[in-house]
Coordinates of C-alpha atoms and ligand atoms in Angstrom, one line a residue:
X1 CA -8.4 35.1 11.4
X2 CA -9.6 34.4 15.1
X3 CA -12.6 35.4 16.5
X4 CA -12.8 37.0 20.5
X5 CA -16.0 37.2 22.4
X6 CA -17.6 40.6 23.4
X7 CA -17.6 39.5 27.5
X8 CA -13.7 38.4 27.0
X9 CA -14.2 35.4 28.9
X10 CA -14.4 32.7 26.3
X11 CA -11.2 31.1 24.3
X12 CA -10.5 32.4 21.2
X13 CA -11.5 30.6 18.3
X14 CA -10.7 30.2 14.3
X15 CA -13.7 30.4 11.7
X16 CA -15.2 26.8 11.7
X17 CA -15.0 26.7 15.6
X18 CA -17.0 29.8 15.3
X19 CA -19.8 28.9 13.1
X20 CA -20.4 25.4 14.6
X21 CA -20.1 27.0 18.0
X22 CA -22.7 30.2 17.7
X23 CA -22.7 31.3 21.4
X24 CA -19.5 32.1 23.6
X25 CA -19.4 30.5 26.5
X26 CA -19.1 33.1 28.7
X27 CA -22.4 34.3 27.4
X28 CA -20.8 36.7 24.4
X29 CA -20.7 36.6 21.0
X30 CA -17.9 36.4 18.9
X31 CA -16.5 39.1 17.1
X32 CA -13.3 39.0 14.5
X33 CA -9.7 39.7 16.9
X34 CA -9.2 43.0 14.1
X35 CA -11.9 44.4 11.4
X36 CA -10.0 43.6 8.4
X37 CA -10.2 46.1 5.7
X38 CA -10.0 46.2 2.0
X39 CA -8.0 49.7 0.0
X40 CA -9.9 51.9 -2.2
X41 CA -8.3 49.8 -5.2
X42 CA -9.7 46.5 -3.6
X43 CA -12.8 47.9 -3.6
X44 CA -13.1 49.5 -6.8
X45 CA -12.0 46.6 -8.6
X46 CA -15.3 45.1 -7.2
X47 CA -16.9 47.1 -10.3
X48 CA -18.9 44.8 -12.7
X49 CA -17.8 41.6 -10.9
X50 CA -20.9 39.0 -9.8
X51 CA -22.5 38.7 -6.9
X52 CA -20.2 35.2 -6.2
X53 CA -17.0 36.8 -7.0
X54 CA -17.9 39.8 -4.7
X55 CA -18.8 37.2 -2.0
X56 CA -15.8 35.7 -1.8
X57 CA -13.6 39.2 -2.2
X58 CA -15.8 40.5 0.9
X59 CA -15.6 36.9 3.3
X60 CA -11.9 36.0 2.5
X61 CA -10.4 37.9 5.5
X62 CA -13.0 36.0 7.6
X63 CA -12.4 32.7 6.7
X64 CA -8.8 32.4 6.1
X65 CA -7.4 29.4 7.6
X66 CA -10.8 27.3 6.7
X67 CA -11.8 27.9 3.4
X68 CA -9.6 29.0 0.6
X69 CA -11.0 31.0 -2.0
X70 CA -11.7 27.7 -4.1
X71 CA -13.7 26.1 -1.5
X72 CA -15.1 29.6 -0.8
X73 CA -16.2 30.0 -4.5
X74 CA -17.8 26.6 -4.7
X75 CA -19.8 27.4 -2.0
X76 CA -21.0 30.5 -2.8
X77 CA -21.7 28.9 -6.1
X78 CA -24.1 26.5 -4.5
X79 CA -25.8 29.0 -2.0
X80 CA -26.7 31.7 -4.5
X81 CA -27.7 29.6 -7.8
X82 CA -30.5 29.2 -5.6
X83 CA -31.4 32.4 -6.0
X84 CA -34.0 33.5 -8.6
X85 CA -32.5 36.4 -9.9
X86 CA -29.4 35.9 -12.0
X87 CA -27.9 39.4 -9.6
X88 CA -28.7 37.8 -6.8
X89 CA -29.5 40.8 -4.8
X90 CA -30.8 43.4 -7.4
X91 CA -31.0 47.1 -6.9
X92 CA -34.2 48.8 -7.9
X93 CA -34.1 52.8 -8.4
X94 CA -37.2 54.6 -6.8
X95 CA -36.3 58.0 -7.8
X96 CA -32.8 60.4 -8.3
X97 CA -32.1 59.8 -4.4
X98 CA -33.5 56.5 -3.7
X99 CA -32.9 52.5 -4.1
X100 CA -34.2 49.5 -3.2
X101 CA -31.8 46.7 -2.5
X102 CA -34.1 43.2 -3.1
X103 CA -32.5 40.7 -0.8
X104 CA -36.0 38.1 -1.1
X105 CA -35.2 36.3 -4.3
X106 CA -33.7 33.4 -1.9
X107 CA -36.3 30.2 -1.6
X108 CA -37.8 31.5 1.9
X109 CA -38.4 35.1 0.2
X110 CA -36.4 37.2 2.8
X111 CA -33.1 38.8 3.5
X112 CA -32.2 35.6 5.8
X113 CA -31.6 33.4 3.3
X114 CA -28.5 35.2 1.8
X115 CA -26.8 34.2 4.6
X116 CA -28.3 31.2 5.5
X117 CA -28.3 29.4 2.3
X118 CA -24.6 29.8 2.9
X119 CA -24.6 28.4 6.8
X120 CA -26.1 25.4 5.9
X121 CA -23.4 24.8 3.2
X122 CA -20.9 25.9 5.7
X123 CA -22.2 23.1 8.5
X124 CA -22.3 20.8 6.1
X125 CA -18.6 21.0 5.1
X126 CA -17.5 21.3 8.8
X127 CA -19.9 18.4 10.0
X128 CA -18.4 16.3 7.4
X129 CA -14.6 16.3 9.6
X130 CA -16.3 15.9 12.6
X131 CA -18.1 12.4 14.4
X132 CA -21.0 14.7 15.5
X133 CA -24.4 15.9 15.8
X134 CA -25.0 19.6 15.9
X135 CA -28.0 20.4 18.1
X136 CA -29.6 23.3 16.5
X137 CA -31.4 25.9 18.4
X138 CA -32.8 29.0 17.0
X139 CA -35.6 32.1 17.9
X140 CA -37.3 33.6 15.0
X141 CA -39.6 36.3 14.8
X142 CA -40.9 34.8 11.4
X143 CA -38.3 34.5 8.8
X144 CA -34.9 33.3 10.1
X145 CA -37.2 30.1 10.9
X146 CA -38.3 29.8 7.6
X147 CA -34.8 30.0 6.2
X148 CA -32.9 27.9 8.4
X149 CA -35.7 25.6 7.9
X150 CA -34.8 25.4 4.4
X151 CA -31.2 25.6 4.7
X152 CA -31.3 22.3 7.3
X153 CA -34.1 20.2 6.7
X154 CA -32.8 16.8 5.7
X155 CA -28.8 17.6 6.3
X156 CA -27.3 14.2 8.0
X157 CA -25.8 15.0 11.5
X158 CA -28.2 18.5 12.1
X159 CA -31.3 18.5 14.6
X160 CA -33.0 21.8 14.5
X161 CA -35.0 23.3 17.2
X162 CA -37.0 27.0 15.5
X163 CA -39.3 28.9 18.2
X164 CA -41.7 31.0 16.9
X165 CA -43.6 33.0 19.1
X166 CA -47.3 31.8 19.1
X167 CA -49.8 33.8 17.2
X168 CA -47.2 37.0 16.5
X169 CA -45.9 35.6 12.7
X170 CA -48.3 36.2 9.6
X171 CA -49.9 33.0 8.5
X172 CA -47.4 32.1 5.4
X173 CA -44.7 32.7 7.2
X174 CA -45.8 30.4 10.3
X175 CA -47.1 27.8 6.9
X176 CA -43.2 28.0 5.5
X177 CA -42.0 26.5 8.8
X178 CA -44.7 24.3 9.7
X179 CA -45.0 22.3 6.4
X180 CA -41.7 21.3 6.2
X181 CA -42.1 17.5 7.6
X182 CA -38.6 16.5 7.5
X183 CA -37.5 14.4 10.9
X184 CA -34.5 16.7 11.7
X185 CA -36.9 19.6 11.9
X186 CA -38.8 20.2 15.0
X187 CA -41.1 23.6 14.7
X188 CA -42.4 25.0 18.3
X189 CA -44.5 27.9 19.4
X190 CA -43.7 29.1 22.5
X191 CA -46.2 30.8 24.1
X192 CA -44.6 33.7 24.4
X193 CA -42.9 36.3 22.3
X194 CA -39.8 36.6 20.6
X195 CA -37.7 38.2 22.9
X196 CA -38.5 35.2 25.4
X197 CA -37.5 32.6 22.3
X198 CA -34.5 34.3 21.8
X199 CA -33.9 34.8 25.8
X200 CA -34.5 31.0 25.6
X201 CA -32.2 30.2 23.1
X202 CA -29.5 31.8 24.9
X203 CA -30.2 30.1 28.7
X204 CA -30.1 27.1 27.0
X205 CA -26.3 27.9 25.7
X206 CA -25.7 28.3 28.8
X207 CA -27.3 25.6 30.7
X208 CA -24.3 23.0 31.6
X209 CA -26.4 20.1 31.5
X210 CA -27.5 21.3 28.1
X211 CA -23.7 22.1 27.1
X212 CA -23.0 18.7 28.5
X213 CA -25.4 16.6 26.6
X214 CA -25.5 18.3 23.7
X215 CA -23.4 19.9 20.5
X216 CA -25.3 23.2 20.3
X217 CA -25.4 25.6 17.3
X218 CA -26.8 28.5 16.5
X219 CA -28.2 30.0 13.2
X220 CA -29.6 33.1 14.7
X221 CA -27.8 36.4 13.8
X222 CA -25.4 35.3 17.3
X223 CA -23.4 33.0 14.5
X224 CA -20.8 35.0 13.7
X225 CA -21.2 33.8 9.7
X226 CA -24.7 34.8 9.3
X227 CA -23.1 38.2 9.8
X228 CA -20.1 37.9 7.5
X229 CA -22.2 36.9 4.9
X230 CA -24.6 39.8 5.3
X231 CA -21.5 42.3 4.5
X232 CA -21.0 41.2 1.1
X233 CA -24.4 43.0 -0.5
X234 CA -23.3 46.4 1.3
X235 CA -20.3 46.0 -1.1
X236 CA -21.9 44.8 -4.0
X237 CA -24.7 47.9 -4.0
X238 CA -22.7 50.4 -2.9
X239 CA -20.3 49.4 -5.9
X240 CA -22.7 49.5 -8.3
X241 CA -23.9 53.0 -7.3
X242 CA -19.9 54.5 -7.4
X243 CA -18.2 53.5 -4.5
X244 CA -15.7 53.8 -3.5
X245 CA -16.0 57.4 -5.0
X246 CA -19.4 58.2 -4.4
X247 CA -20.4 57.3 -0.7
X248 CA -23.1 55.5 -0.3
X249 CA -26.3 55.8 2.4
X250 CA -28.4 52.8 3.5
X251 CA -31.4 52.6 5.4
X252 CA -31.8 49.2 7.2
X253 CA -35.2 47.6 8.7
X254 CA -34.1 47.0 12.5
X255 CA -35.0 44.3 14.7
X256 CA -31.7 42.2 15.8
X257 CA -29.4 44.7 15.0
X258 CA -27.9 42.1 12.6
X259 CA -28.2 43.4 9.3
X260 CA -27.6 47.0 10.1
X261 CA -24.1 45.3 12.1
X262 CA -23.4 43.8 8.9
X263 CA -23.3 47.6 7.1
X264 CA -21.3 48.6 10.1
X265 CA -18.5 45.9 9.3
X266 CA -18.4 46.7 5.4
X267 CA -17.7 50.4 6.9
X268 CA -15.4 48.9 9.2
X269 CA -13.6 47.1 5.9
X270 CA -13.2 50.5 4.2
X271 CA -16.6 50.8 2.9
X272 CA -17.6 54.7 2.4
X273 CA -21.1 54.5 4.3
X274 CA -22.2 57.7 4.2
X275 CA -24.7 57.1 6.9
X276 CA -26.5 54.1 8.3
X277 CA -30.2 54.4 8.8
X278 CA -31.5 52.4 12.0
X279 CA -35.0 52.5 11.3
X280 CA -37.2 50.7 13.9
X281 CA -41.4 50.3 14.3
X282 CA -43.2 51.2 17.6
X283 CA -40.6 48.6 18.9
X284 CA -38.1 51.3 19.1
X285 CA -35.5 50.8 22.0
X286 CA -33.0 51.1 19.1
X287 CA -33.9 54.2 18.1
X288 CA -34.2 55.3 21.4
X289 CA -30.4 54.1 22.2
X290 CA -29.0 55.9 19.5
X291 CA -30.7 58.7 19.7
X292 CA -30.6 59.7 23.5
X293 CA -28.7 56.9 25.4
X294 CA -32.2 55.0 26.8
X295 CA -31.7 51.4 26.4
X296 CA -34.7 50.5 28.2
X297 CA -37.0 47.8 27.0
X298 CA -40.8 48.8 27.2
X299 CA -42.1 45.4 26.4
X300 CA -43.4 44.4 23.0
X301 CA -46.0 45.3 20.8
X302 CA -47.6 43.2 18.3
X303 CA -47.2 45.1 14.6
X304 CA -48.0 44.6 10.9
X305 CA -44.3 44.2 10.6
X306 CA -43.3 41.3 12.8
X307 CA -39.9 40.0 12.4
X308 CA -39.0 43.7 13.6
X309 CA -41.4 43.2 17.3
X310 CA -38.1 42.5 19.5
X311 CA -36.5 44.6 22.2
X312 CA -33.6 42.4 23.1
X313 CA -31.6 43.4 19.8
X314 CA -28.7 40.6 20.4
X315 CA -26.3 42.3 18.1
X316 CA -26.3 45.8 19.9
X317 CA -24.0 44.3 21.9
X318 CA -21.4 43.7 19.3
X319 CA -21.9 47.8 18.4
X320 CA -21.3 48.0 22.3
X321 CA -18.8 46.2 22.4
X322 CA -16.3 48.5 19.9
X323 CA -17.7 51.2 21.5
X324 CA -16.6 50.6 24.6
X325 CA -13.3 50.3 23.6
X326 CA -13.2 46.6 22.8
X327 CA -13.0 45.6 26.4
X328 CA -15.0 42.9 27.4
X329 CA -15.1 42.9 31.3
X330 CA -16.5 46.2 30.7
X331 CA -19.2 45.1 28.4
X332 CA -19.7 41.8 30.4
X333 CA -20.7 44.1 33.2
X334 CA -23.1 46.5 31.6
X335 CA -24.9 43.4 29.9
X336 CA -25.2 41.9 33.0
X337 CA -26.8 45.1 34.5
X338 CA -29.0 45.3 31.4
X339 CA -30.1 41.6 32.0
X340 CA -31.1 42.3 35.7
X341 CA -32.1 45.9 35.5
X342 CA -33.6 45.5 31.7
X343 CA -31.9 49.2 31.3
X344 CA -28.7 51.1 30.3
X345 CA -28.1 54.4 30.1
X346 CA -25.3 54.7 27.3
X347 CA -22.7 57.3 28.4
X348 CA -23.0 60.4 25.8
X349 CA -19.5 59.5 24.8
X350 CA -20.9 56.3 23.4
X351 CA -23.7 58.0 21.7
X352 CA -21.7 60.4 20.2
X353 CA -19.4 57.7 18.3
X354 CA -22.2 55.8 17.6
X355 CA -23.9 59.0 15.9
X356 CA -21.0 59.3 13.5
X357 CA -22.3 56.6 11.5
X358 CA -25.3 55.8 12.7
X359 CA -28.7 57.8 12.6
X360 CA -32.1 56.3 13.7
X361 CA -36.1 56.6 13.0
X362 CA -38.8 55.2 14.6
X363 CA -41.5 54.3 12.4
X364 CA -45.4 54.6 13.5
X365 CA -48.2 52.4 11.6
X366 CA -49.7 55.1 9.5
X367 CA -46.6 56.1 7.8
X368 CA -45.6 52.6 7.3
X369 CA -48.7 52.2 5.6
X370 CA -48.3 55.2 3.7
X371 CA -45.0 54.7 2.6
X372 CA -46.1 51.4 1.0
X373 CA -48.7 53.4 -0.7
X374 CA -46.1 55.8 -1.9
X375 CA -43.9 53.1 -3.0
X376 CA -46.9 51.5 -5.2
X377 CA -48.0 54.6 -6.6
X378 CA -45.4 56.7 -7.3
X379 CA -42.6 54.0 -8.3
X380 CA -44.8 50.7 -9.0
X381 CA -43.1 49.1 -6.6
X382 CA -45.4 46.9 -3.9
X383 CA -43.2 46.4 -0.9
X384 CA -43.7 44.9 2.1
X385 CA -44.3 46.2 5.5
X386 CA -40.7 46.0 7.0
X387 CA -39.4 47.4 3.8
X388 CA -41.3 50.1 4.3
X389 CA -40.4 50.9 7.4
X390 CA -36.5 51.1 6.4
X391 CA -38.1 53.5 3.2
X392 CA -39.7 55.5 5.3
X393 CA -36.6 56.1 7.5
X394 CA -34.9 56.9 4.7
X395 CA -37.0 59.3 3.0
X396 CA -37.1 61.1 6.4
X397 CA -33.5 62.1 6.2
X398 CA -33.3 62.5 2.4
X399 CA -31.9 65.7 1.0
X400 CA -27.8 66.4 0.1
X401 CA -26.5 64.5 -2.9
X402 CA -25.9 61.0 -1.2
X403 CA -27.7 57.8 -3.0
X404 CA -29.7 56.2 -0.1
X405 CA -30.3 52.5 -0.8
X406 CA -33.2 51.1 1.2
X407 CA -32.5 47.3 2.2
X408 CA -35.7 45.5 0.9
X409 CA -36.2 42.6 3.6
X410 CA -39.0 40.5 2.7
X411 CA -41.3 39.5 -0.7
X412 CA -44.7 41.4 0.2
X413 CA -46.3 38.1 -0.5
X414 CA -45.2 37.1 2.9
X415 CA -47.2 39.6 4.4
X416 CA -50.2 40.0 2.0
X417 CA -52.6 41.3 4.3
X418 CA -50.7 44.5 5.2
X419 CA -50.1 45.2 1.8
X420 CA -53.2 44.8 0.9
X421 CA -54.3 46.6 3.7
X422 CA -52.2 49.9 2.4
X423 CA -52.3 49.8 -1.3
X424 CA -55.1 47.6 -2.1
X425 CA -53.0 45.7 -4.2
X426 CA -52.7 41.9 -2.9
X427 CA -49.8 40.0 -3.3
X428 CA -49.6 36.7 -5.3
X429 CA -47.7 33.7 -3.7
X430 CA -44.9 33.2 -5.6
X431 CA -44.6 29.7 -7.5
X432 CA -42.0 28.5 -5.0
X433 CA -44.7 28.9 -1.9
X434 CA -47.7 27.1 -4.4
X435 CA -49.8 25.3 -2.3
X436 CA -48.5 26.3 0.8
X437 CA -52.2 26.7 2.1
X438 CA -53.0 22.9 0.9
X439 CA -49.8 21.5 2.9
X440 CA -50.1 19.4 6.6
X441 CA -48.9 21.7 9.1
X442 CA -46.6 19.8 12.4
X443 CA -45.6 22.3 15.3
X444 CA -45.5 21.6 19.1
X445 CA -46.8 24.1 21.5
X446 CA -44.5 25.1 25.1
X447 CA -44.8 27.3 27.7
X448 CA -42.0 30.2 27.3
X449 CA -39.7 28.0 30.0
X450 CA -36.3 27.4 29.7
X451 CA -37.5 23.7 31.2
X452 CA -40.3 23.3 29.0
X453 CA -37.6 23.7 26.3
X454 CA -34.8 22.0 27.2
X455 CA -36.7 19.0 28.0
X456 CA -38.2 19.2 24.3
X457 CA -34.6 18.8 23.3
X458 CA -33.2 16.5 25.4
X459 CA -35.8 14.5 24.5
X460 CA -36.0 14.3 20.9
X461 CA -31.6 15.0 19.8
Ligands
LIG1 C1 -38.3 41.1 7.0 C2 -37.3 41.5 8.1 N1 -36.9 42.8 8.0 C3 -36.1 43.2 9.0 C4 -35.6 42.4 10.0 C5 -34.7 42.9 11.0 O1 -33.4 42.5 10.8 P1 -32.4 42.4 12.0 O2 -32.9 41.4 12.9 O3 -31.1 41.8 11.3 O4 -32.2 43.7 12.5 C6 -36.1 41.1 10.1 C7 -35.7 40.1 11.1 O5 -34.6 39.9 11.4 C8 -36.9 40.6 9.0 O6 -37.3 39.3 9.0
LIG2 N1 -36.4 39.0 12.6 C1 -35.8 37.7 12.8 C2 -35.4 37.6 14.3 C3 -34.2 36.7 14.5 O1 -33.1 37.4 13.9 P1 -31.7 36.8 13.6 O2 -31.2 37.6 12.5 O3 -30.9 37.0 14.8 O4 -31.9 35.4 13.2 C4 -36.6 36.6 12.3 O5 -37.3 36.8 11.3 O6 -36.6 35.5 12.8

């Protein structure tokens, strides 16, 4: 398998190029050359197998030429008997039409560390050929920090770089980055908000001093693996619930586009998605996009749920990218006007496609709040506020006899304020986060400057 990028200016590369390199250098990201897919036997003989076995059934076509399924399996192995729940990524029935997919039993408590767990494995291995240090630069809106934090802290021949926006992540999830003293970890707030980290991140990829001087990687959702792991727990709950037979609905918490691009590959594969839900807060360009064509950004507003307050959805560009016919001077062209005019308007054609599999909500405070209230009182379930969000997209378009499996992000304890906020009910810190609120915090605050930034790094890889 070789991976292309969506501007079709950068050179090709195979799998472990790809994760060590995160960025294209032309600006893209990297995409696979052809979706693979797997028959309707493939996928039924998914049925009862475990999450690890799934895993590697799901990645092979991705990694072939790096990892063969022995080296895939150990992996996988390692990354998810870190998990605390022996599925790995349970389903939870609400009612006859509704499920909640629980992707927080990782250490950091949210969806990221499915994927994660597994990137850090993955650099590890490919570090070990190579006489390098990967310089590690990543944006998080609160829990990819925490994760990759997690996954990286301590690795020989990693430096990590996480920028949080200052004052915009709850106060455990700021604590989960900030307490980790480990010298390859380097925590900053950038005085800002997310969509200038992750603007950030990306100048610095393309910076040629920076390029020069350092070997950058990415863990952000623009590593092509972060994705490819994501696509395995489509398969793995929409399995359980009948595929390929019965097709299968999902509702997916939107910020970065990633996870809901991960459901578009496992439809890609052979999957039968019966719809994917794009449900967004008040941050809603997504929505917007998919419902009219207006991919404008309005600037962003703080919210109870925010890892989802970011405009700049990097992996809308991969969607963009098959839709417009997988040509990337094309799609280098409209991202550049994007970049300068901070608006597209997607031709109908595109929005068309796109509504073929794709449907979208925009989510206001009250009936995020709400929802959680529902959740709690009508299926004992406390959720958290991005969960929500995704459950009250997907209640919105419930009806017709398809299962609609909700993707449950984060562990409410994360945000225990909102919940307790909407149900009354507060969250307990789970034993892995005990004494979080005793432990030394280290973070270094910057202006939101590409200079200010790549300074930092020079500086300290
Ligand atoms: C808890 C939670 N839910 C949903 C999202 C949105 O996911 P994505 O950025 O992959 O669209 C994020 C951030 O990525 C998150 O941390
Ligand atoms: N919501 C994310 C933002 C970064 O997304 P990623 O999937 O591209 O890493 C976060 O929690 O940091």
């Amino acid at each position: 398998m070789d991976y292309i990028s969506t501007r079709g200016n950068a050179p090709a590369l195979g799998f472990e190029d790809v994760t060590l390199a995160g960025l294209a250098s032309d600006g893209g990201l990297y995409v696979p050359r052809d979706w693979p897919t797997l028959s309707r036997d493939e996928i039924a003989a998914l049925a009862g197998k475990s999450y690890v076995d799934t895993a590697v059934a799901v990645m092979r076509p991705f990694v072939a030429g790096a990892l063969d399924d022995a080296a895939l399996h150990a992996l996988c192995t390692e990354a998810y008997g870190r998990f605390d729940h022996a599925a790995v990524t349970p389903l939870v029935q609400l009612d006859h039409q509704h499920w909640l997919l629980e992707l927080f039993h990782g250490p950091t408590l949210a969806f990221k560390d499915v994927a994660l767990q597994l990137l850090g494995l993955l650099f590890e291995r490919f570090l070990g050929h190579r006489d390098t240090t990967l310089t590690v630069v990543g944006a998080t809106s609160g829990d990819t920090g925490s994760a990759a934090i997690d996954a990286l802290a301590g690795r020989a021949n990693v430096e990590l770089f996480m920028l949080h926006p200052q004052g915009r992540v709850s106060d455990v999830q700021r604590r989960q980055m900030t307490t980790v003293l480990a010298p390859n970890v380097h925590n900053i707030a950038i005085e800002g908000d997310f969509d200038q980290a992750q603007a950030i991140v990306k100048a610095l990829f393309a910076d040629q001093e920076a390029r020069g001087r350092l070997n950058l990687g990415a863990v952000n959702s623009i590593n092509w693996a972060r994705l490819m792991a994501q696509v395995v727990y489509y398969f793995y709950a929409a399995v359980r619930l009948g595929a390929p037979e019965q097709p299968v609905a999902f509702a997916v918490p939107t910020g970065n586009f990633g996870d809901v691009f991960a459901g578009y590959v496992a439809a890609r594969m052979g999957l039968p998605v019966a719809k994917l839900i794009v449900a967004t807060n008040v941050n809603d360009i997504l929505a917007r996009a998919l419902g009219s064509g207006d991919y404008s950004m309005q600037g962003v507003t703080p919210t109870a749920a925010p890892s989802m307050d970011i405009q700049v959805s990097s992996n809308f560009e991969r969607l963009l990218f098959d839709l417009a016919g997988r040509d990337g001077n094309a799609l280098g062209a409209m991202m550049t006007t994007f970049d300068s005019e901070k608006k597209l308007d997607l031709p109908p054609t595109m929005v068309a496609e796109a509504a073929n599999l794709f449907a979208s909500a925009r989510v206001d405070p009250d009936t995020m709040a709400m929802t959680m209230r529902w959740a709690y009182e009508h299926a004992g379930q406390v959720i958290d506020p991005h969960t929500a969000i995704g459950l009250a997209a997907a209640r919105s378009f419930a009806g017709g006899d398809v299962p609609i499996v909700t993707l449950a992000t984060a562990h409410p304890a994360k945000f225990r304020d909102a919940v307790e906020r909407a149900t009354g009910a507060r969250p307990t810190l789970p034993s892995r986060l005990a004494g979080l609120f005793e432990r030394q915090e280290r973070y270094d605050t910057l202006p939101a400057t590409l200079a200010a930034v790549k300074d930092y790094v020079l500086e300290r890889s």
